[in-house]
Short mmCIF file of C-alpha atoms and ligand atoms in Angstrom, two decimals:
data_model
loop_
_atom_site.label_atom_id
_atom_site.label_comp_id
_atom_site.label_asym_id
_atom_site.label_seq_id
_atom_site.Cartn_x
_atom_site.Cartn_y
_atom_site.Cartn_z
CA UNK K 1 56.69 -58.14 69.35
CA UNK K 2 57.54 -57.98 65.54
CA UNK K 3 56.17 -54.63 64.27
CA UNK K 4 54.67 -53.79 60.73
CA UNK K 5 56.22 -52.01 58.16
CA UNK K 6 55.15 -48.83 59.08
CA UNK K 7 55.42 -48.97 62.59
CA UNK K 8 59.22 -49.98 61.91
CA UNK K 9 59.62 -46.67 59.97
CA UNK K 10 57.91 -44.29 61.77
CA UNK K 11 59.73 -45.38 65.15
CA UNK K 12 62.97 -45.74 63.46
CA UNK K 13 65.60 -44.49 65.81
CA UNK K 14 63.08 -43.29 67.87
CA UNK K 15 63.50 -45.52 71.21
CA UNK K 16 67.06 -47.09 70.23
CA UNK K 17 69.53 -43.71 69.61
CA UNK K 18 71.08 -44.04 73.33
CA UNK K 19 70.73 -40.67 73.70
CA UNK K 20 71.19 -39.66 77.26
CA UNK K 21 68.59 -36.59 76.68
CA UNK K 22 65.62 -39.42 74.96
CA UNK K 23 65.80 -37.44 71.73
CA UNK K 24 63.12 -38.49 69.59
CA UNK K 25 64.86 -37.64 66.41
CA UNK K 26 68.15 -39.14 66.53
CA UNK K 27 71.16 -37.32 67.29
CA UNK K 28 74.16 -36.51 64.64
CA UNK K 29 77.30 -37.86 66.02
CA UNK K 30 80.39 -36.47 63.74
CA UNK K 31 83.04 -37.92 65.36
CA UNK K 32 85.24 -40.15 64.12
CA UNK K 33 86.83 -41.80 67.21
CA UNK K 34 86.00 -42.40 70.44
CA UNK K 35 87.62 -42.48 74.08
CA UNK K 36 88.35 -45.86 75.86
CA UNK K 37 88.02 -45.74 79.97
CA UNK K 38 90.01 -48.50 80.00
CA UNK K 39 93.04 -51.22 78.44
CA UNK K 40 90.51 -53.47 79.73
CA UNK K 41 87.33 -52.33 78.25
CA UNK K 42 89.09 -52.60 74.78
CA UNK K 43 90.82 -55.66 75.09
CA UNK K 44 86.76 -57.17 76.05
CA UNK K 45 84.18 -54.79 74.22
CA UNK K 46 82.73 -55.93 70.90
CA UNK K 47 83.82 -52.87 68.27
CA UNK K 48 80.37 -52.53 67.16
CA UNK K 49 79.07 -52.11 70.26
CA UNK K 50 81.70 -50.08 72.04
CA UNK K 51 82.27 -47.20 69.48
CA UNK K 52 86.12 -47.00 68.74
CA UNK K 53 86.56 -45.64 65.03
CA UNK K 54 83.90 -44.51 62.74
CA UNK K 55 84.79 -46.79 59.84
CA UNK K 56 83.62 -49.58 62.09
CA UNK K 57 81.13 -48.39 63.83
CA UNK K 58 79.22 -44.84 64.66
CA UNK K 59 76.03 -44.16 66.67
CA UNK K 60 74.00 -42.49 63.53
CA UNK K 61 74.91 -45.12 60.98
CA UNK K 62 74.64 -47.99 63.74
CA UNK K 63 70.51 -46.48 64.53
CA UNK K 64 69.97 -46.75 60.27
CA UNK K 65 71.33 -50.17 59.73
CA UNK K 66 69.15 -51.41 62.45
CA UNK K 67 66.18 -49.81 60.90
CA UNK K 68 67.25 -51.07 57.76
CA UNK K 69 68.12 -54.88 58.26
CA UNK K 70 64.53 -54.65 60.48
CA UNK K 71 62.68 -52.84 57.00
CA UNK K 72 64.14 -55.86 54.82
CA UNK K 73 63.97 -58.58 57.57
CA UNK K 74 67.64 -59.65 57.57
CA UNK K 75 70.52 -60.31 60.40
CA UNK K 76 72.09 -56.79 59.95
CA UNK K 77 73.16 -54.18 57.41
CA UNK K 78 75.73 -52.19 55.89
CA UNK K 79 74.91 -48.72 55.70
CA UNK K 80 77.66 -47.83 52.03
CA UNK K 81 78.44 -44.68 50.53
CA UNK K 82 76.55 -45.32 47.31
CA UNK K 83 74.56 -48.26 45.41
CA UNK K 84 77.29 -49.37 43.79
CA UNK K 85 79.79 -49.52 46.55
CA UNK K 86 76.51 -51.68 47.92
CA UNK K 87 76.78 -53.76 45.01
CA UNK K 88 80.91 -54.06 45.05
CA UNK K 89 80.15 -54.92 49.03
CA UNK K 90 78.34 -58.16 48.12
CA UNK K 91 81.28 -58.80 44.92
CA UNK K 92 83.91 -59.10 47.92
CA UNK K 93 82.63 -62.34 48.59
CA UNK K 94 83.49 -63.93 45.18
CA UNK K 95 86.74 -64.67 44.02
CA UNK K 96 88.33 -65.52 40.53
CA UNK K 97 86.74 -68.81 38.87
CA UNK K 98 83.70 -68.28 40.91
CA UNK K 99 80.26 -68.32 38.32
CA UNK K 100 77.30 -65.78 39.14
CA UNK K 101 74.18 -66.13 37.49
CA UNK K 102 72.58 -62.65 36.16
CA UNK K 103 69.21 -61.27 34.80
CA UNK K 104 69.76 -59.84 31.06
CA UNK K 105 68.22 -56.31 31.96
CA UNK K 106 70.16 -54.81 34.34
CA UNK K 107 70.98 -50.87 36.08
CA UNK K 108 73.88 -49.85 33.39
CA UNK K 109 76.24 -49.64 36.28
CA UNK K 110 76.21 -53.00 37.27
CA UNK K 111 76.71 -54.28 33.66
CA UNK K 112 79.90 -51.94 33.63
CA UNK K 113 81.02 -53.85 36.70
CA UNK K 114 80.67 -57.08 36.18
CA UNK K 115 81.88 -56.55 33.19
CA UNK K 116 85.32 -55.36 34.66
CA UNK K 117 85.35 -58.28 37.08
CA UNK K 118 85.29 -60.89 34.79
CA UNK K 119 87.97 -59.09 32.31
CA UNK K 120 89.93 -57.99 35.12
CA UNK K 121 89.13 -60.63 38.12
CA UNK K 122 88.13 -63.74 36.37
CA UNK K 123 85.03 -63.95 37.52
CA UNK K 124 82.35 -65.45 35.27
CA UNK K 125 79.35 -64.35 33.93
CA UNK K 126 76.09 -65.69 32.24
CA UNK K 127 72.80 -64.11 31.43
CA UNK K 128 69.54 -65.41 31.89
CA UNK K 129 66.10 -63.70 30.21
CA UNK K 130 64.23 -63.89 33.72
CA UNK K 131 61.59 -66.09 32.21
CA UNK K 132 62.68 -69.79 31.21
CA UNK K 133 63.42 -71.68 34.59
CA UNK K 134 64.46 -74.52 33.03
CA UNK K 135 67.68 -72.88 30.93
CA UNK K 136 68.19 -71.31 34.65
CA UNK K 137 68.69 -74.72 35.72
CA UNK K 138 70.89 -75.16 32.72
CA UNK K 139 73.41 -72.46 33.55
CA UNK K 140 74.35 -73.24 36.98
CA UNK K 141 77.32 -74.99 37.14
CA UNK K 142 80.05 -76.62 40.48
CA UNK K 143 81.06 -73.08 40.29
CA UNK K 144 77.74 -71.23 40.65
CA UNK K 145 78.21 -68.93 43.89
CA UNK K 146 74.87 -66.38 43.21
CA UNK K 147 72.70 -65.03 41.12
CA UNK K 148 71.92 -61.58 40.63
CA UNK K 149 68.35 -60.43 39.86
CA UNK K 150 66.68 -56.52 39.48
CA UNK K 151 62.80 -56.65 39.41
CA UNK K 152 61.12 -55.24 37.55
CA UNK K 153 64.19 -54.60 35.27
CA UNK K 154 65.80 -51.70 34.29
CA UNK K 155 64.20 -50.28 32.24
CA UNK K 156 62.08 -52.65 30.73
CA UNK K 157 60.14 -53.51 33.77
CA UNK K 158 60.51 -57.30 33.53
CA UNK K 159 59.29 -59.14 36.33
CA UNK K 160 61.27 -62.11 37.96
CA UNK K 161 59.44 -64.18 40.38
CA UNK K 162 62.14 -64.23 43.56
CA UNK K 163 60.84 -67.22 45.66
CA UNK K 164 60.42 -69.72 41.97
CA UNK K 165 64.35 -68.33 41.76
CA UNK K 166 65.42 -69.36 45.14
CA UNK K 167 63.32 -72.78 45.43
CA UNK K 168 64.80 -73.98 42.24
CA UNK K 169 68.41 -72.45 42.90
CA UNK K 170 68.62 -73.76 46.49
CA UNK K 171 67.58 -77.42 45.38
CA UNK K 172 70.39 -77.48 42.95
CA UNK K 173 72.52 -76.15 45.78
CA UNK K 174 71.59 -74.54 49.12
CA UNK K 175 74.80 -72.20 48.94
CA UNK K 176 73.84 -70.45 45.90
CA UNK K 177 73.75 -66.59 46.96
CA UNK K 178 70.14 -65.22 45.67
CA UNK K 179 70.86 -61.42 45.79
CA UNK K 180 68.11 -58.94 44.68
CA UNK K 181 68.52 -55.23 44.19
CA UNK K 182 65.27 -54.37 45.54
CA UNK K 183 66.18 -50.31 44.30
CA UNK K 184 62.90 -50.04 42.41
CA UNK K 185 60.33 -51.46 44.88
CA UNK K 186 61.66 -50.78 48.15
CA UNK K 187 60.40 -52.93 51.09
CA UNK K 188 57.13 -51.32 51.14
CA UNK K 189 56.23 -53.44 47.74
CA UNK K 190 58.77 -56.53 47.55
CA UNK K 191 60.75 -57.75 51.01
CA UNK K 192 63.10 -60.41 48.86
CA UNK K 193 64.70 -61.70 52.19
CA UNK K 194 60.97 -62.99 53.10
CA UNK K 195 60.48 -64.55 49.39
CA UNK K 196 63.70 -66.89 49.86
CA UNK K 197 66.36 -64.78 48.75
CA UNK K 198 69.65 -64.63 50.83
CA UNK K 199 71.14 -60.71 49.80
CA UNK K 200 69.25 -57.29 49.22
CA UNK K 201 70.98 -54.32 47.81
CA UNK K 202 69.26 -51.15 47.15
CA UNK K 203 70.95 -47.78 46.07
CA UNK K 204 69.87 -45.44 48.61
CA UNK K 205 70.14 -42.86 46.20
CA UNK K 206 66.89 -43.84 45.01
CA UNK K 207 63.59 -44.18 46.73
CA UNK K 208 64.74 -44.75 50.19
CA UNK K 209 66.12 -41.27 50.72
CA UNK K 210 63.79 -39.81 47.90
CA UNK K 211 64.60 -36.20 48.31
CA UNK K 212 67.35 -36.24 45.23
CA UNK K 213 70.03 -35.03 47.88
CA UNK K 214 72.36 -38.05 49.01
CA UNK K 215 74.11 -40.70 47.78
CA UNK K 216 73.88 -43.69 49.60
CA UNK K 217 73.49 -47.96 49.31
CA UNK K 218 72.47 -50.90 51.77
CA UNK K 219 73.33 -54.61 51.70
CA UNK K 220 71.22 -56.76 54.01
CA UNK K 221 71.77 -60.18 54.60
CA UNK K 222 69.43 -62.78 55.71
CA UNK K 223 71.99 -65.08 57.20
CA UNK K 224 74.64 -64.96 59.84
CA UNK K 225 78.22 -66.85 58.18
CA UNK K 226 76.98 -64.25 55.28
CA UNK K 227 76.89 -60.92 57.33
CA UNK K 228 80.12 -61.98 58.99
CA UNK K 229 81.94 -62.28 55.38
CA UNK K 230 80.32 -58.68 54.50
CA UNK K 231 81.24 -57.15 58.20
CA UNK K 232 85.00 -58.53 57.49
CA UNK K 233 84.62 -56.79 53.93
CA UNK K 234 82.76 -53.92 54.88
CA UNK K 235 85.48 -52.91 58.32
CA UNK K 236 88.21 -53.45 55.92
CA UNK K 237 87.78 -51.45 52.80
CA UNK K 238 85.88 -48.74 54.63
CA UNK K 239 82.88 -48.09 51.75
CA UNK K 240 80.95 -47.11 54.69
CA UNK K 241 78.10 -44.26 54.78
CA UNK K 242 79.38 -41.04 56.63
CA UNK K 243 77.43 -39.73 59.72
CA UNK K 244 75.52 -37.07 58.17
CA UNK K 245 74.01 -38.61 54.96
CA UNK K 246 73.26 -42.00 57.58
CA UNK K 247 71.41 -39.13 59.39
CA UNK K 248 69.45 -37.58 56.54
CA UNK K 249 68.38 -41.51 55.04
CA UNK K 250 67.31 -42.04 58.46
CA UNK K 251 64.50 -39.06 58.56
CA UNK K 252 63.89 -39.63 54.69
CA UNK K 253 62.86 -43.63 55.62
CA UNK K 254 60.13 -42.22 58.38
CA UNK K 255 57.76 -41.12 54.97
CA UNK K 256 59.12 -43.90 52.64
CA UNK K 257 55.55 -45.91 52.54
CA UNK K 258 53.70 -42.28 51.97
CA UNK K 259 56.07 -42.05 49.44
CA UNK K 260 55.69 -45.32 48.16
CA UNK K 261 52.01 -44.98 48.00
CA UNK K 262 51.56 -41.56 46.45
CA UNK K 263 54.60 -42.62 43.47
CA UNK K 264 52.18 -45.38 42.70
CA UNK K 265 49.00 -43.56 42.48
CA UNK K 266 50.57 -40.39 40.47
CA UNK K 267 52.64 -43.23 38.00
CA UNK K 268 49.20 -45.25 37.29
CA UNK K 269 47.74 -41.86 36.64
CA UNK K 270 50.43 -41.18 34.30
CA UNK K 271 50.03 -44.79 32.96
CA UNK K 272 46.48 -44.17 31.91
CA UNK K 273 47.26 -40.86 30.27
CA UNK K 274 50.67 -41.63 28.12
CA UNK K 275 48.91 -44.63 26.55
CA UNK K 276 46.42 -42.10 24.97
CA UNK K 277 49.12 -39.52 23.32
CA UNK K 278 49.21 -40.10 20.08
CA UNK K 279 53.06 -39.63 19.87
CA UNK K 280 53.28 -42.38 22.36
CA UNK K 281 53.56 -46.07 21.32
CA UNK K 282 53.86 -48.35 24.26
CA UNK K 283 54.19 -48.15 28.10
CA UNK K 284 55.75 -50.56 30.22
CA UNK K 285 54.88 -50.12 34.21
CA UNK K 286 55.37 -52.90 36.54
CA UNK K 287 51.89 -52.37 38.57
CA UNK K 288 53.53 -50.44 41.64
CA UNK K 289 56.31 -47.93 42.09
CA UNK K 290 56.85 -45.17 40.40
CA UNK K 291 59.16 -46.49 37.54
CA UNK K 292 57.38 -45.77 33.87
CA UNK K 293 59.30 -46.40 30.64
CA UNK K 294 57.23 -45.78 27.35
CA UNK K 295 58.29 -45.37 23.80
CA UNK K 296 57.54 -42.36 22.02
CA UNK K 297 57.64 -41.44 18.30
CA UNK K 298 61.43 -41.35 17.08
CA UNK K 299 61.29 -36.99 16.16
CA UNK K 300 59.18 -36.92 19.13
CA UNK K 301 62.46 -37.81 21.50
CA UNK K 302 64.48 -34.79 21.30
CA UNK K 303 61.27 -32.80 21.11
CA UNK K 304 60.54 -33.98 24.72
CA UNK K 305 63.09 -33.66 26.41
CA UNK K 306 63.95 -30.11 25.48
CA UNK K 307 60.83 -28.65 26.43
CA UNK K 308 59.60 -30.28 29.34
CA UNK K 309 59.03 -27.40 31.79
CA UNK K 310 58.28 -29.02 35.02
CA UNK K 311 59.69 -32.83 34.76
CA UNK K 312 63.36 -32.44 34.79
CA UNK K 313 65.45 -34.42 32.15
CA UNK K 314 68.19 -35.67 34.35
CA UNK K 315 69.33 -38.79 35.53
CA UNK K 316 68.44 -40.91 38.90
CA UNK K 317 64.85 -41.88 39.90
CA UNK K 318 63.36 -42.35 42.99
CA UNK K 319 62.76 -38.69 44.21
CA UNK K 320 60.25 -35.93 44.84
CA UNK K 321 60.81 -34.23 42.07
CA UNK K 322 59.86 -35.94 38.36
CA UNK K 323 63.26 -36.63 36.09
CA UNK K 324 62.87 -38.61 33.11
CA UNK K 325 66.33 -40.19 31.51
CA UNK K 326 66.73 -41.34 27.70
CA UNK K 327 68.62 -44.90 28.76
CA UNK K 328 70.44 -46.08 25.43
CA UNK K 329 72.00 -42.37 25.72
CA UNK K 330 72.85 -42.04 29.74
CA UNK K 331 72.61 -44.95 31.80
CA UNK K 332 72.59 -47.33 29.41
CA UNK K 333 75.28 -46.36 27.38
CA UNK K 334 78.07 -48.50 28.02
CA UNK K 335 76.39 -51.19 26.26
CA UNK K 336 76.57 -52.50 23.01
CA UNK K 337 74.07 -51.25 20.57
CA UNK K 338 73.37 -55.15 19.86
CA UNK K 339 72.80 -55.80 23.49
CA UNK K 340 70.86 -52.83 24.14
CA UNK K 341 68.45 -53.39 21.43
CA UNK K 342 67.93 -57.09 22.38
CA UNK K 343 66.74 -55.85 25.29
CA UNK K 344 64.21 -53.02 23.53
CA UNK K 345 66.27 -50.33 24.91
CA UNK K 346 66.09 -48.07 21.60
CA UNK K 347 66.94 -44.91 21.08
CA UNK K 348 62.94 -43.82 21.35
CA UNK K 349 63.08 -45.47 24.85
CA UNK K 350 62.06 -42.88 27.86
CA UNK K 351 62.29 -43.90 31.33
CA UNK K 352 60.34 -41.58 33.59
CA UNK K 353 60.93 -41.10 37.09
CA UNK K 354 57.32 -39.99 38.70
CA UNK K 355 57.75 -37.95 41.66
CA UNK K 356 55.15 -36.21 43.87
CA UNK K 357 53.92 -32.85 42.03
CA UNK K 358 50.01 -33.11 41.03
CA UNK K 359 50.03 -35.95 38.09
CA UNK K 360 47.78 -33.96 35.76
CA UNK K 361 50.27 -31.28 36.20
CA UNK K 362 52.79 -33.52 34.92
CA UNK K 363 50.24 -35.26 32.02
CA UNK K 364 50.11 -31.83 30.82
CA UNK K 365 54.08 -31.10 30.54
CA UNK K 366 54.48 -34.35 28.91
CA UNK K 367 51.33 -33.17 26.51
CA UNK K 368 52.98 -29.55 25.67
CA UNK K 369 56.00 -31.17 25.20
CA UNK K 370 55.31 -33.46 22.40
CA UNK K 371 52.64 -31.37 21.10
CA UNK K 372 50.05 -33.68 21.30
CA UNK K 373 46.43 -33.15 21.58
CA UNK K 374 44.41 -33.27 24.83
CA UNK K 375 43.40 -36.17 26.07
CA UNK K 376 40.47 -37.25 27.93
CA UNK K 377 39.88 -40.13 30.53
CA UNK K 378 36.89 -42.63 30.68
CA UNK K 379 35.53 -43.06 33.73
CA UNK K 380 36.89 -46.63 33.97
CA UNK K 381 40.19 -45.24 33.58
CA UNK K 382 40.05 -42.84 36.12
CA UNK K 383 39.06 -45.39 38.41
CA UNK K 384 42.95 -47.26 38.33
CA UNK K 385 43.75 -43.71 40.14
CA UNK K 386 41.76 -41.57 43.10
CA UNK K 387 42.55 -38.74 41.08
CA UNK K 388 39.67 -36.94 39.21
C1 LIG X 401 71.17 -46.11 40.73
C2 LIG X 401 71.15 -47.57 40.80
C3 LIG X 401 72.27 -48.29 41.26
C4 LIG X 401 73.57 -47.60 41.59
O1 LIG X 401 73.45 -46.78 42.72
P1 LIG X 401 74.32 -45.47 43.00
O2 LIG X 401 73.76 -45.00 44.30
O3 LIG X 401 74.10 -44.54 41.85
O4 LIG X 401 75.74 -45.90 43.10
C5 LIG X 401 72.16 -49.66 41.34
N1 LIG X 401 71.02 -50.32 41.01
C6 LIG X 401 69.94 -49.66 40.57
C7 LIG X 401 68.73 -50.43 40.20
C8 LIG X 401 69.95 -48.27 40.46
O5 LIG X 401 68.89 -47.63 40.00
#
């Protein structure tokens, strides 16, 4: 029996913690090595079945990544100690001369790394706009090992259609790596394993712990040879999530789709409202999630973000609590100016981060802040939210 989404995250841990007692919640194991009863048993047992050492293998990480490779519907996953060492997980497959294929709009960290790799490792790098399938087509080349795609972008909310991507890249060549970090969606809005892609990545950090207290990544694979490579990778280097924080993203998934849900409802709330500020120009929201970006009036910016009273202006996304970030001055600003404003990231750029207070609570911060007058839905407009 293949459970729903929900079902999976409610029960996560629940049946499968080998606890001797049947705890519900899933125990914390700290240790970090375990006792053989045998020369035997470890000269037969499979390491990640037999605890031995925690950088391998431990019970509380071992009952996430199920949960996890289950949520995203691959083989198995790796359970790292942040989103990046998620993304640098997925890197140790590549080697110099290899060619990877990436979206133009991506989370500032992962420009700063793949910058370094190709400077540093050879590795090379092209960019493609996310829209025009046929110049995809034109920029793989014998050395194409993967593309790398974030949708909706960061923090332009571009959207990249994931199974086009992997039909068209896996008829050029079925070994192309499609690898998605699914950080903004979650698998409660986009499952890219199920759309054709072969890699997920997600910084934990984000929505899937959603309490703004851990720091945490996943890679999840879709096939076998793959999740082999990453295991090899994964054992060796030891980026590996420690027992505690594997414990804490464990509860936090059991109210991720509640989450989910109530981000969306409070952001298309929000949606509604910012278009009508005067010192607003343009809002950008992929639809679902809680992700907003919106450009505001250029004296408006610093005006914001000092007196906001209950949105906090600090960077990350994905939590309880509502942070907004000014990209082309935090994470966005290890790019060129060129680059960034290519992209639209301006200095007038806000990226909001809706959490789960009461959205007109939140309308009205925003309204104070800028100084704008008060605004007034139409009933159609009320209607894109259940909130009166
Ligand atoms: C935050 C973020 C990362 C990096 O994750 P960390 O947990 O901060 O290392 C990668 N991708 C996206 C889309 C992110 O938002």
């Amino acid at each position: 029996m293949t459970n729903k989404i929900d079902t999976i995250l409610a029960q996560a841990g629940n049946r499968d913690n080998n606890d001797q007692n049947n705890s519900i919640s899933t125990p914390l194991y700290f240790g970090s090595n375990f006792r053989h009863d045998s020369l035997e048993e470890v000269e037969t047992s499979d390491p990640t079945k037999r605890y031995s050492y925690s950088r391998l293998a431990t019970p509380t990480r071992s009952v996430l990544q199920k949960a996890l490779a289950e949520l995203e519907g691959g083989v198995d996953s790796f359970a790292v100690s942040s989103g990046m060492a998620a993304i640098q997980l997925v890197f140790s497959l590549f080697k110099s001369g290899d060619h990877i294929i990436t979206s133009d709009d991506l989370y500032g960290g992962s420009f700063r790394y793949f910058d370094y790799l190709s400077s540093h490792y050879g590795i090379k790098f092209s960019k493609w706009d996310g829209k025009d399938v046929d110049e995809l087509k034109h920029l793989v080349t014998k050395d194409t090992k993967a593309i790398w795609l974030e949708t909706p972008s960061n923090p332009t909310m571009k959207i990249i259609d994931i199974a086009e991507v992997s039909n068209l890249l896996h008829s050029i060549d079925n070994s192309i790596l499609v690898c998605v970090d699914n950080t903004f969606l979650t698998p409660i809005y986009q499952r890219p394993l199920t759309l054709g892609a072969d890699i997920v990545v997600h910084s934990a950090t984000k929505y899937l712990s959603g309490h703004n207290d851990l720091l945490g990544g996943v890679v999840v694979a879709k096939d076998k040879a793959v999740d082999d490579d990453l295991l090899f990778n994964f054992n060796t280097t030891g980026v590996t999530l420690d027992p505690f924080d594997s414990w804490l993203l464990l509860r936090s998934l059991k109210t991720l789709s509640v989450r989910m849900e109530r981000h969306t409802k409070n952001a298309r709330y929000l949606c509604a409202c910012l278009k009508k500020f005067d010192s607003v120009q343009k809002v950008l929201y992929p639809g679902v999630g809680g992700m907003i970006s919106f450009y505001v009036n250029d004296d408006k910016v610093a005006q914001l973000l000092d007196n906001l009273k209950v949105i906090s202006f600090a960077e990350s996304l994905g939590g309880i609590e509502s942070l907004v970030t000014l990209p082309a001055k935090q994470t966005h600003s290890d790019m060129t100016k060129e680059a960034r404003l290519k992209l639209g990231i301006t200095d007038n750029l806000i990226r909001l981060s809706v959490g789960l207070e009461d959205p007109r609570d939140l309308v009205e911060d925003i309204r104070q802040a800028l100084g704008d007058a008060p605004i007034k839905l139409e009933e159609s407009e009320k209607q894109t939210s259940t909130i009166n």
